[in-house]
PDB file of C-alpha atoms in Angstrom:
ATOM      1  CA  UNK T 423      24.193  15.819 -14.093  1.00 47.00           C
ATOM      2  CA  UNK T 424      22.858  13.145 -16.447  1.00 48.00           C
ATOM      3  CA  UNK T 425      25.234  14.361 -19.182  1.00 62.00           C
ATOM      4  CA  UNK T 426      28.217  13.969 -16.852  1.00 65.00           C
ATOM      5  CA  UNK T 427      27.067  10.470 -15.894  1.00 68.00           C
ATOM      6  CA  UNK T 428      26.785   9.516 -19.572  1.00 69.00           C
ATOM      7  CA  UNK T 429      30.284  10.859 -20.234  1.00 68.00           C
ATOM      8  CA  UNK T 430      31.674   8.748 -17.393  1.00 66.00           C
ATOM      9  CA  UNK T 431      29.895   5.651 -18.707  1.00 70.00           C
ATOM     10  CA  UNK T 432      31.458   6.175 -22.140  1.00 74.00           C
ATOM     11  CA  UNK T 433      34.901   6.349 -20.533  1.00 72.00           C
ATOM     12  CA  UNK T 434      34.324   3.215 -18.451  1.00 73.00           C
ATOM     13  CA  UNK T 435      35.768  -0.182 -19.358  1.00 72.00           C
ATOM     14  CA  UNK T 436      35.726  -3.704 -17.928  1.00 71.00           C
ATOM     15  CA  UNK T 437      33.987  -7.053 -18.434  1.00 67.00           C
ATOM     16  CA  UNK T 438      32.565  -7.746 -14.964  1.00 74.00           C
ATOM     17  CA  UNK T 439      32.736  -4.304 -13.341  1.00 76.00           C
ATOM     18  CA  UNK T 440      32.932  -1.015 -15.212  1.00 76.00           C
ATOM     19  CA  UNK T 441      35.827   1.192 -14.114  1.00 77.00           C
ATOM     20  CA  UNK T 442      37.062   4.669 -15.027  1.00 73.00           C
ATOM     21  CA  UNK T 443      40.786   5.284 -14.666  1.00 74.00           C
ATOM     22  CA  UNK T 444      41.966   8.306 -12.599  1.00 78.00           C
ATOM     23  CA  UNK T 445      43.722   9.766 -15.659  1.00 74.00           C
ATOM     24  CA  UNK T 446      40.512   9.740 -17.682  1.00 73.00           C
ATOM     25  CA  UNK T 447      38.682  11.487 -14.849  1.00 75.00           C
ATOM     26  CA  UNK T 448      41.451  14.110 -14.598  1.00 75.00           C
ATOM     27  CA  UNK T 449      41.130  14.900 -18.301  1.00 74.00           C
ATOM     28  CA  UNK T 450      37.341  15.056 -18.260  1.00 74.00           C
ATOM     29  CA  UNK T 451      35.958  18.501 -19.041  1.00 75.00           C
ATOM     30  CA  UNK T 452      32.744  19.553 -17.322  1.00 76.00           C
ATOM     31  CA  UNK T 453      30.837  22.847 -17.556  1.00 79.00           C
ATOM     32  CA  UNK T 454      30.788  24.864 -14.318  1.00 85.00           C
ATOM     33  CA  UNK T 455      28.968  28.140 -13.626  1.00 88.00           C
ATOM     34  CA  UNK T 456      30.639  30.950 -11.648  1.00 90.00           C
ATOM     35  CA  UNK T 457      31.119  30.221  -7.939  1.00 91.00           C
ATOM     36  CA  UNK T 458      28.233  32.415  -6.800  1.00 90.00           C
ATOM     37  CA  UNK T 459      25.876  30.543  -9.136  1.00 90.00           C
ATOM     38  CA  UNK T 460      27.233  27.175  -7.946  1.00 90.00           C
ATOM     39  CA  UNK T 461      26.415  28.184  -4.366  1.00 92.00           C
ATOM     40  CA  UNK T 462      22.948  29.418  -5.356  1.00 92.00           C
ATOM     41  CA  UNK T 463      22.141  26.142  -7.159  1.00 91.00           C
ATOM     42  CA  UNK T 464      23.449  24.043  -4.250  1.00 93.00           C
ATOM     43  CA  UNK T 465      21.333  26.068  -1.811  1.00 94.00           C
ATOM     44  CA  UNK T 466      18.171  25.577  -3.876  1.00 94.00           C
ATOM     45  CA  UNK T 467      18.651  21.804  -4.141  1.00 94.00           C
ATOM     46  CA  UNK T 468      19.612  21.441  -0.474  1.00 95.00           C
ATOM     47  CA  UNK T 469      16.449  23.369   0.501  1.00 95.00           C
ATOM     48  CA  UNK T 470      14.362  20.860  -1.466  1.00 95.00           C
ATOM     49  CA  UNK T 471      16.275  17.993   0.191  1.00 96.00           C
ATOM     50  CA  UNK T 472      15.606  19.436   3.644  1.00 97.00           C
ATOM     51  CA  UNK T 473      11.906  19.666   2.842  1.00 97.00           C
ATOM     52  CA  UNK T 474      11.896  16.034   1.666  1.00 97.00           C
ATOM     53  CA  UNK T 475      13.643  14.970   4.902  1.00 97.00           C
ATOM     54  CA  UNK T 476      11.013  16.839   6.929  1.00 98.00           C
ATOM     55  CA  UNK T 477       8.245  15.050   4.995  1.00 97.00           C
ATOM     56  CA  UNK T 478       9.918  11.689   5.707  1.00 97.00           C
ATOM     57  CA  UNK T 479      10.049  12.516   9.416  1.00 98.00           C
ATOM     58  CA  UNK T 480       6.396  13.595   9.433  1.00 98.00           C
ATOM     59  CA  UNK T 481       5.301  10.420   7.606  1.00 98.00           C
ATOM     60  CA  UNK T 482       7.170   8.244  10.126  1.00 97.00           C
ATOM     61  CA  UNK T 483       5.609  10.172  13.005  1.00 97.00           C
ATOM     62  CA  UNK T 484       2.075   9.811  11.591  1.00 97.00           C
ATOM     63  CA  UNK T 485       2.603   6.082  10.953  1.00 97.00           C
ATOM     64  CA  UNK T 486       3.878   5.628  14.507  1.00 97.00           C
ATOM     65  CA  UNK T 487       0.881   7.509  15.937  1.00 97.00           C
ATOM     66  CA  UNK T 488      -1.517   5.421  13.848  1.00 96.00           C
ATOM     67  CA  UNK T 489       0.113   2.137  14.890  1.00 95.00           C
ATOM     68  CA  UNK T 490      -0.009   3.026  18.591  1.00 96.00           C
ATOM     69  CA  UNK T 491      -3.550   4.414  18.442  1.00 97.00           C
ATOM     70  CA  UNK T 492      -4.744   1.425  16.415  1.00 96.00           C
ATOM     71  CA  UNK T 493      -3.490  -0.978  19.081  1.00 96.00           C
ATOM     72  CA  UNK T 494      -4.974   1.085  21.924  1.00 97.00           C
ATOM     73  CA  UNK T 495      -8.410   1.383  20.303  1.00 97.00           C
ATOM     74  CA  UNK T 496      -8.661  -2.158  18.932  1.00 97.00           C
ATOM     75  CA  UNK T 497      -7.454  -3.822  22.134  1.00 95.00           C
ATOM     76  CA  UNK T 498      -9.924  -1.830  24.300  1.00 94.00           C
ATOM     77  CA  UNK T 499      -7.026  -0.288  26.239  1.00 95.00           C
ATOM     78  CA  UNK T 500      -8.406   3.082  25.188  1.00 95.00           C
ATOM     79  CA  UNK T 501     -12.135   3.744  24.823  1.00 94.00           C
ATOM     80  CA  UNK T 502     -13.507   6.700  22.910  1.00 95.00           C
ATOM     81  CA  UNK T 503     -15.473   9.222  24.913  1.00 95.00           C
ATOM     82  CA  UNK T 504     -19.143   8.292  25.179  1.00 94.00           C
ATOM     83  CA  UNK T 505     -18.617   4.571  24.517  1.00 95.00           C
ATOM     84  CA  UNK T 506     -18.679   2.130  27.415  1.00 94.00           C
ATOM     85  CA  UNK T 507     -20.669  -0.901  26.255  1.00 96.00           C
ATOM     86  CA  UNK T 508     -19.018  -4.327  26.445  1.00 96.00           C
ATOM     87  CA  UNK T 509     -17.445  -5.784  23.306  1.00 98.00           C
ATOM     88  CA  UNK T 510     -18.971  -9.031  22.054  1.00 97.00           C
ATOM     89  CA  UNK T 511     -17.088 -12.129  20.912  1.00 97.00           C
ATOM     90  CA  UNK T 512     -18.099 -13.075  17.363  1.00 98.00           C
ATOM     91  CA  UNK T 513     -17.178 -15.950  15.049  1.00 98.00           C
ATOM     92  CA  UNK T 514     -16.469 -14.872  11.452  1.00 98.00           C
ATOM     93  CA  UNK T 515     -18.525 -17.737  10.047  1.00 97.00           C
ATOM     94  CA  UNK T 516     -21.551 -16.388  11.932  1.00 98.00           C
ATOM     95  CA  UNK T 517     -21.422 -12.865  10.485  1.00 98.00           C
ATOM     96  CA  UNK T 518     -20.764 -13.490   6.783  1.00 98.00           C
ATOM     97  CA  UNK T 519     -20.061 -15.924   3.954  1.00 98.00           C
ATOM     98  CA  UNK T 520     -16.882 -16.655   1.976  1.00 98.00           C
ATOM     99  CA  UNK T 521     -16.881 -16.255  -1.822  1.00 97.00           C
ATOM    100  CA  UNK T 522     -14.252 -17.700  -4.180  1.00 97.00           C
ATOM    101  CA  UNK T 523     -12.219 -15.669  -6.661  1.00 97.00           C
ATOM    102  CA  UNK T 524     -11.683 -16.361 -10.367  1.00 97.00           C
ATOM    103  CA  UNK T 525     -11.500 -20.001 -11.502  1.00 96.00           C
ATOM    104  CA  UNK T 526     -10.388 -21.679 -14.738  1.00 95.00           C
ATOM    105  CA  UNK T 527      -8.514 -18.687 -16.153  1.00 95.00           C
ATOM    106  CA  UNK T 528      -5.457 -18.833 -18.458  1.00 94.00           C
ATOM    107  CA  UNK T 529      -2.771 -16.234 -19.251  1.00 93.00           C
ATOM    108  CA  UNK T 530      -4.651 -15.267 -22.410  1.00 94.00           C
ATOM    109  CA  UNK T 531      -7.667 -14.211 -20.348  1.00 96.00           C
ATOM    110  CA  UNK T 532      -5.605 -11.452 -18.741  1.00 96.00           C
ATOM    111  CA  UNK T 533      -4.697  -9.843 -22.073  1.00 92.00           C
ATOM    112  CA  UNK T 534      -7.122  -7.179 -23.353  1.00 88.00           C
ATOM    113  CA  UNK T 535      -9.774  -8.120 -20.811  1.00 93.00           C
ATOM    114  CA  UNK T 536     -13.273  -6.656 -20.806  1.00 94.00           C
ATOM    115  CA  UNK T 537     -13.757  -6.601 -17.018  1.00 96.00           C
ATOM    116  CA  UNK T 538     -11.877  -5.445 -13.921  1.00 97.00           C
ATOM    117  CA  UNK T 539     -10.419  -7.619 -11.185  1.00 98.00           C
ATOM    118  CA  UNK T 540      -8.684  -7.066  -7.835  1.00 98.00           C
ATOM    119  CA  UNK T 541      -5.074  -8.283  -7.761  1.00 97.00           C
ATOM    120  CA  UNK T 542      -3.338 -10.230  -4.997  1.00 96.00           C
ATOM    121  CA  UNK T 543      -1.090  -7.266  -4.109  1.00 96.00           C
ATOM    122  CA  UNK T 544      -4.060  -4.903  -3.937  1.00 97.00           C
ATOM    123  CA  UNK T 545      -5.415  -7.097  -1.139  1.00 97.00           C
ATOM    124  CA  UNK T 546      -2.060  -7.668   0.554  1.00 94.00           C
ATOM    125  CA  UNK T 547      -0.907  -4.031   0.603  1.00 94.00           C
ATOM    126  CA  UNK T 548      -4.097  -2.146   1.481  1.00 95.00           C
ATOM    127  CA  UNK T 549      -6.760  -1.836   4.162  1.00 95.00           C
ATOM    128  CA  UNK T 550      -9.078  -0.343   1.528  1.00 97.00           C
ATOM    129  CA  UNK T 551      -9.004  -1.673  -2.055  1.00 97.00           C
ATOM    130  CA  UNK T 552      -7.305   0.827  -4.383  1.00 96.00           C
ATOM    131  CA  UNK T 553      -9.698   0.950  -7.341  1.00 96.00           C
ATOM    132  CA  UNK T 554      -7.257   3.043  -9.394  1.00 95.00           C
ATOM    133  CA  UNK T 555      -5.034  -0.017  -9.933  1.00 96.00           C
ATOM    134  CA  UNK T 556      -7.604  -2.657 -10.878  1.00 97.00           C
ATOM    135  CA  UNK T 557      -6.443  -4.875 -13.750  1.00 97.00           C
ATOM    136  CA  UNK T 558      -8.239  -6.409 -16.734  1.00 97.00           C
ATOM    137  CA  UNK T 559      -9.599  -9.914 -17.239  1.00 97.00           C
ATOM    138  CA  UNK T 560     -11.651 -11.475 -20.030  1.00 96.00           C
ATOM    139  CA  UNK T 561     -15.105 -12.648 -18.925  1.00 96.00           C
ATOM    140  CA  UNK T 562     -16.970 -14.571 -21.621  1.00 95.00           C
ATOM    141  CA  UNK T 563     -20.754 -14.456 -22.259  1.00 93.00           C
ATOM    142  CA  UNK T 564     -22.612 -16.833 -19.925  1.00 92.00           C
ATOM    143  CA  UNK T 565     -19.379 -17.550 -17.998  1.00 94.00           C
ATOM    144  CA  UNK T 566     -20.068 -18.193 -14.326  1.00 96.00           C
ATOM    145  CA  UNK T 567     -17.693 -16.261 -12.072  1.00 97.00           C
ATOM    146  CA  UNK T 568     -18.308 -14.645  -8.699  1.00 97.00           C
ATOM    147  CA  UNK T 569     -18.432 -10.856  -8.807  1.00 97.00           C
ATOM    148  CA  UNK T 570     -18.071  -8.571  -5.820  1.00 98.00           C
ATOM    149  CA  UNK T 571     -19.657  -5.394  -4.549  1.00 96.00           C
ATOM    150  CA  UNK T 572     -19.237  -2.479  -2.177  1.00 96.00           C
ATOM    151  CA  UNK T 573     -18.426  -3.427   1.463  1.00 96.00           C
ATOM    152  CA  UNK T 574     -17.137  -6.914   0.548  1.00 98.00           C
ATOM    153  CA  UNK T 575     -13.865  -7.900   2.224  1.00 98.00           C
ATOM    154  CA  UNK T 576     -10.968  -9.800   0.631  1.00 98.00           C
ATOM    155  CA  UNK T 577      -8.330 -12.110   2.109  1.00 97.00           C
ATOM    156  CA  UNK T 578      -5.146 -13.701   0.766  1.00 94.00           C
ATOM    157  CA  UNK T 579      -5.079 -17.462   1.261  1.00 91.00           C
ATOM    158  CA  UNK T 580      -1.306 -18.003   1.321  1.00 89.00           C
ATOM    159  CA  UNK T 581       1.978 -16.277   2.100  1.00 88.00           C
ATOM    160  CA  UNK T 582       5.665 -16.948   2.717  1.00 87.00           C
ATOM    161  CA  UNK T 583       5.247 -15.891   6.360  1.00 87.00           C
ATOM    162  CA  UNK T 584       2.482 -16.805   8.857  1.00 84.00           C
ATOM    163  CA  UNK T 585       1.996 -13.126   9.783  1.00 86.00           C
ATOM    164  CA  UNK T 586       0.864 -12.223   6.257  1.00 89.00           C
ATOM    165  CA  UNK T 587      -1.734 -14.977   5.901  1.00 90.00           C
ATOM    166  CA  UNK T 588      -5.293 -13.641   5.837  1.00 92.00           C
ATOM    167  CA  UNK T 589      -4.407  -9.987   5.288  1.00 94.00           C
ATOM    168  CA  UNK T 590      -7.603  -8.057   4.663  1.00 96.00           C
ATOM    169  CA  UNK T 591      -8.868  -5.235   2.433  1.00 98.00           C
ATOM    170  CA  UNK T 592     -12.386  -3.851   2.038  1.00 98.00           C
ATOM    171  CA  UNK T 593     -14.037  -2.473  -1.115  1.00 98.00           C
ATOM    172  CA  UNK T 594     -15.585   0.933  -0.398  1.00 97.00           C
ATOM    173  CA  UNK T 595     -16.265   2.024  -3.996  1.00 96.00           C
ATOM    174  CA  UNK T 596     -19.480   1.185  -5.805  1.00 94.00           C
ATOM    175  CA  UNK T 597     -18.247  -0.669  -8.907  1.00 92.00           C
ATOM    176  CA  UNK T 598     -20.385  -2.585 -11.366  1.00 87.00           C
ATOM    177  CA  UNK T 599     -19.073  -6.150 -11.627  1.00 90.00           C
ATOM    178  CA  UNK T 600     -15.579  -6.428 -10.230  1.00 97.00           C
ATOM    179  CA  UNK T 601     -13.844  -9.804  -9.927  1.00 98.00           C
ATOM    180  CA  UNK T 602     -11.128 -11.207  -7.652  1.00 98.00           C
ATOM    181  CA  UNK T 603      -7.816 -12.968  -8.324  1.00 97.00           C
ATOM    182  CA  UNK T 604      -7.763 -16.723  -7.710  1.00 95.00           C
ATOM    183  CA  UNK T 605      -5.241 -16.522  -4.825  1.00 94.00           C
ATOM    184  CA  UNK T 606      -7.704 -14.669  -2.586  1.00 96.00           C
ATOM    185  CA  UNK T 607     -11.281 -15.130  -1.438  1.00 97.00           C
ATOM    186  CA  UNK T 608     -14.025 -12.676  -0.606  1.00 98.00           C
ATOM    187  CA  UNK T 609     -16.138 -12.306   2.501  1.00 98.00           C
ATOM    188  CA  UNK T 610     -19.627 -10.802   2.375  1.00 98.00           C
ATOM    189  CA  UNK T 611     -20.946  -9.588   5.737  1.00 98.00           C
ATOM    190  CA  UNK T 612     -24.641 -10.232   6.299  1.00 98.00           C
ATOM    191  CA  UNK T 613     -24.675  -9.125   9.945  1.00 97.00           C
ATOM    192  CA  UNK T 614     -25.888  -5.493   9.968  1.00 97.00           C
ATOM    193  CA  UNK T 615     -24.134  -4.926  13.307  1.00 97.00           C
ATOM    194  CA  UNK T 616     -20.669  -5.264  11.708  1.00 98.00           C
ATOM    195  CA  UNK T 617     -18.823  -2.501   9.832  1.00 98.00           C
ATOM    196  CA  UNK T 618     -16.562  -3.751   7.026  1.00 97.00           C
ATOM    197  CA  UNK T 619     -13.937  -1.015   7.348  1.00 98.00           C
ATOM    198  CA  UNK T 620     -13.616  -1.564  11.101  1.00 98.00           C
ATOM    199  CA  UNK T 621     -13.258  -5.318  10.556  1.00 98.00           C
ATOM    200  CA  UNK T 622     -10.526  -4.716   7.977  1.00 97.00           C
ATOM    201  CA  UNK T 623      -8.567  -2.561  10.441  1.00 98.00           C
ATOM    202  CA  UNK T 624      -9.081  -5.098  13.230  1.00 98.00           C
ATOM    203  CA  UNK T 625      -7.945  -8.083  11.157  1.00 96.00           C
ATOM    204  CA  UNK T 626      -4.830  -6.246   9.910  1.00 96.00           C
ATOM    205  CA  UNK T 627      -3.933  -5.116  13.448  1.00 95.00           C
ATOM    206  CA  UNK T 628      -1.643  -6.954  15.883  1.00 93.00           C
ATOM    207  CA  UNK T 629      -4.738  -8.550  17.417  1.00 94.00           C
ATOM    208  CA  UNK T 630      -5.998  -9.871  14.098  1.00 94.00           C
ATOM    209  CA  UNK T 631      -2.534 -10.994  13.019  1.00 93.00           C
ATOM    210  CA  UNK T 632      -2.176 -13.152  16.139  1.00 91.00           C
ATOM    211  CA  UNK T 633      -5.551 -14.791  15.506  1.00 90.00           C
ATOM    212  CA  UNK T 634      -4.695 -15.628  11.887  1.00 90.00           C
ATOM    213  CA  UNK T 635      -1.055 -16.534  12.528  1.00 86.00           C
ATOM    214  CA  UNK T 636      -2.238 -19.448  14.671  1.00 82.00           C
ATOM    215  CA  UNK T 637      -4.212 -20.788  11.676  1.00 83.00           C
ATOM    216  CA  UNK T 638      -1.357 -20.657   9.155  1.00 80.00           C
ATOM    217  CA  UNK T 639      -0.518 -24.144   7.870  1.00 81.00           C
ATOM    218  CA  UNK T 640       2.651 -25.179   6.032  1.00 79.00           C
ATOM    219  CA  UNK T 641       6.437 -25.208   6.252  1.00 74.00           C
ATOM    220  CA  UNK T 642       7.811 -23.170   3.326  1.00 78.00           C
ATOM    221  CA  UNK T 643       4.562 -21.471   2.286  1.00 85.00           C
ATOM    222  CA  UNK T 644       1.723 -20.915   4.721  1.00 88.00           C
ATOM    223  CA  UNK T 645      -1.936 -21.379   3.826  1.00 89.00           C
ATOM    224  CA  UNK T 646      -5.299 -20.408   5.288  1.00 90.00           C
ATOM    225  CA  UNK T 647      -8.258 -22.782   5.021  1.00 90.00           C
ATOM    226  CA  UNK T 648     -11.795 -21.413   4.749  1.00 92.00           C
ATOM    227  CA  UNK T 649     -12.915 -23.652   7.618  1.00 92.00           C
ATOM    228  CA  UNK T 650     -10.156 -22.208   9.791  1.00 92.00           C
ATOM    229  CA  UNK T 651     -11.140 -18.710   8.696  1.00 94.00           C
ATOM    230  CA  UNK T 652     -14.796 -19.273   9.602  1.00 96.00           C
ATOM    231  CA  UNK T 653     -13.791 -20.369  13.109  1.00 95.00           C
ATOM    232  CA  UNK T 654     -11.769 -17.226  13.880  1.00 95.00           C
ATOM    233  CA  UNK T 655     -13.280 -15.384  16.852  1.00 96.00           C
ATOM    234  CA  UNK T 656     -12.775 -11.666  17.497  1.00 97.00           C
ATOM    235  CA  UNK T 657     -14.178  -9.120  19.942  1.00 97.00           C
ATOM    236  CA  UNK T 658     -16.279  -6.355  18.348  1.00 98.00           C
ATOM    237  CA  UNK T 659     -17.746  -3.214  19.921  1.00 98.00           C
ATOM    238  CA  UNK T 660     -21.265  -1.935  19.110  1.00 98.00           C
ATOM    239  CA  UNK T 661     -21.690  -0.699  15.519  1.00 98.00           C
ATOM    240  CA  UNK T 662     -21.509   3.022  16.341  1.00 98.00           C
ATOM    241  CA  UNK T 663     -18.183   2.530  18.141  1.00 98.00           C
ATOM    242  CA  UNK T 664     -16.867   0.433  15.238  1.00 98.00           C
ATOM    243  CA  UNK T 665     -17.677   3.285  12.844  1.00 98.00           C
ATOM    244  CA  UNK T 666     -16.111   5.899  15.138  1.00 98.00           C
ATOM    245  CA  UNK T 667     -12.859   3.913  15.448  1.00 98.00           C
ATOM    246  CA  UNK T 668     -12.729   3.203  11.695  1.00 98.00           C
ATOM    247  CA  UNK T 669     -13.227   6.916  10.935  1.00 98.00           C
ATOM    248  CA  UNK T 670     -10.315   7.895  13.188  1.00 97.00           C
ATOM    249  CA  UNK T 671      -7.945   5.328  11.667  1.00 97.00           C
ATOM    250  CA  UNK T 672      -9.006   6.058   8.076  1.00 97.00           C
ATOM    251  CA  UNK T 673      -8.529   9.776   8.762  1.00 97.00           C
ATOM    252  CA  UNK T 674      -4.922   9.083   9.775  1.00 97.00           C
ATOM    253  CA  UNK T 675      -4.473   6.900   6.688  1.00 96.00           C
ATOM    254  CA  UNK T 676      -5.696   9.727   4.447  1.00 96.00           C
ATOM    255  CA  UNK T 677      -3.182  12.098   6.076  1.00 97.00           C
ATOM    256  CA  UNK T 678      -0.350   9.600   5.517  1.00 97.00           C
ATOM    257  CA  UNK T 679      -1.363   9.026   1.881  1.00 95.00           C
ATOM    258  CA  UNK T 680      -1.539  12.788   1.302  1.00 96.00           C
ATOM    259  CA  UNK T 681       1.971  13.254   2.743  1.00 98.00           C
ATOM    260  CA  UNK T 682       3.358  10.413   0.606  1.00 97.00           C
ATOM    261  CA  UNK T 683       1.778  11.943  -2.504  1.00 96.00           C
ATOM    262  CA  UNK T 684       3.314  15.304  -1.620  1.00 97.00           C
ATOM    263  CA  UNK T 685       6.703  13.624  -1.173  1.00 97.00           C
ATOM    264  CA  UNK T 686       6.453  11.993  -4.628  1.00 96.00           C
ATOM    265  CA  UNK T 687       5.453  15.354  -6.105  1.00 96.00           C
ATOM    266  CA  UNK T 688       8.495  17.116  -4.614  1.00 96.00           C
ATOM    267  CA  UNK T 689      10.817  14.268  -5.640  1.00 96.00           C
ATOM    268  CA  UNK T 690       9.671  14.851  -9.226  1.00 96.00           C
ATOM    269  CA  UNK T 691      10.134  18.608  -8.807  1.00 95.00           C
ATOM    270  CA  UNK T 692      13.660  18.047  -7.473  1.00 94.00           C
ATOM    271  CA  UNK T 693      14.510  15.733 -10.377  1.00 94.00           C
ATOM    272  CA  UNK T 694      13.284  18.252 -12.972  1.00 94.00           C
ATOM    273  CA  UNK T 695      14.903  21.180 -11.171  1.00 92.00           C
ATOM    274  CA  UNK T 696      18.180  19.300 -10.834  1.00 90.00           C
ATOM    275  CA  UNK T 697      18.219  18.608 -14.580  1.00 89.00           C
ATOM    276  CA  UNK T 698      17.319  22.166 -15.580  1.00 90.00           C
ATOM    277  CA  UNK T 699      19.819  23.814 -13.222  1.00 90.00           C
ATOM    278  CA  UNK T 700      22.708  21.470 -13.994  1.00 85.00           C
ATOM    279  CA  UNK T 701      22.181  21.707 -17.762  1.00 84.00           C
ATOM    280  CA  UNK T 702      21.974  25.528 -17.650  1.00 83.00           C
ATOM    281  CA  UNK T 703      18.427  25.379 -18.968  1.00 86.00           C
ATOM    282  CA  UNK T 704      17.544  27.564 -15.981  1.00 85.00           C
ATOM    283  CA  UNK T 705      20.109  30.091 -14.775  1.00 85.00           C
ATOM    284  CA  UNK T 706      20.302  31.220 -11.158  1.00 81.00           C
ATOM    285  CA  UNK T 707      22.519  34.049 -10.006  1.00 68.00           C
ATOM    286  CA  UNK T 708      23.215  34.752  -6.355  1.00 51.00           C
ATOM    287  CA  UNK T 709      22.365  38.380  -5.565  1.00 51.00           C
TER     288      UNK T 709
END
């Protein structure tokens, strides 16, 4: 298939848009297996496609279930069995402290660094920090920078839309000295009655988004002040219920991640199989 594409590109001409004339296409020679083998190859590839479609449908279903269940559990519309205590209103500034990210860094400090830092997108795109994609930064001897630890939370301070201001991610891995990009700030919980993972889910939910959207300041780019952040008030259940809810939602997240990994794996299989079958590297005969 790639060989045919390359042949067509060689035949193409044009300054703005590449075109292949009908006559050139008519005279193009391509290798074809016998009809029964063509059908066998098409059936194999269509089977893989059908499996990929089924994975897509399952991923969408799981994401829909998680979104609905997240809203039900975090809005108190649905209570888990065995939990009936009242939720308490808490102010973020009363349960933890904010910590600044990297300061005074230049482009050169991000080349061949000797330490790891959490990027802006790692905070924006995740509920839990993905430690497999940490990037490098140079930290000099005796340089004073804030480092972070397990259970710290991270927030982006600005975004192009109010709904994405103050998106949250929590660090659940025990890493020695990890730093944070300068466009985010950290939050260290000192209240033992608050679970970091639950708080991350709550803040990223519809409920949390509404609370932070009201704080977004700006016209073209929206910003979050630390004073505004500290004054955000949310309703939290007792610690054991927080942990139970967080476990349910993280369980669904793990299922979704597993399905997405499987999809990527089969997309790679399809790509390799497509190349090998179409180039006659692997021969398939219909019995």
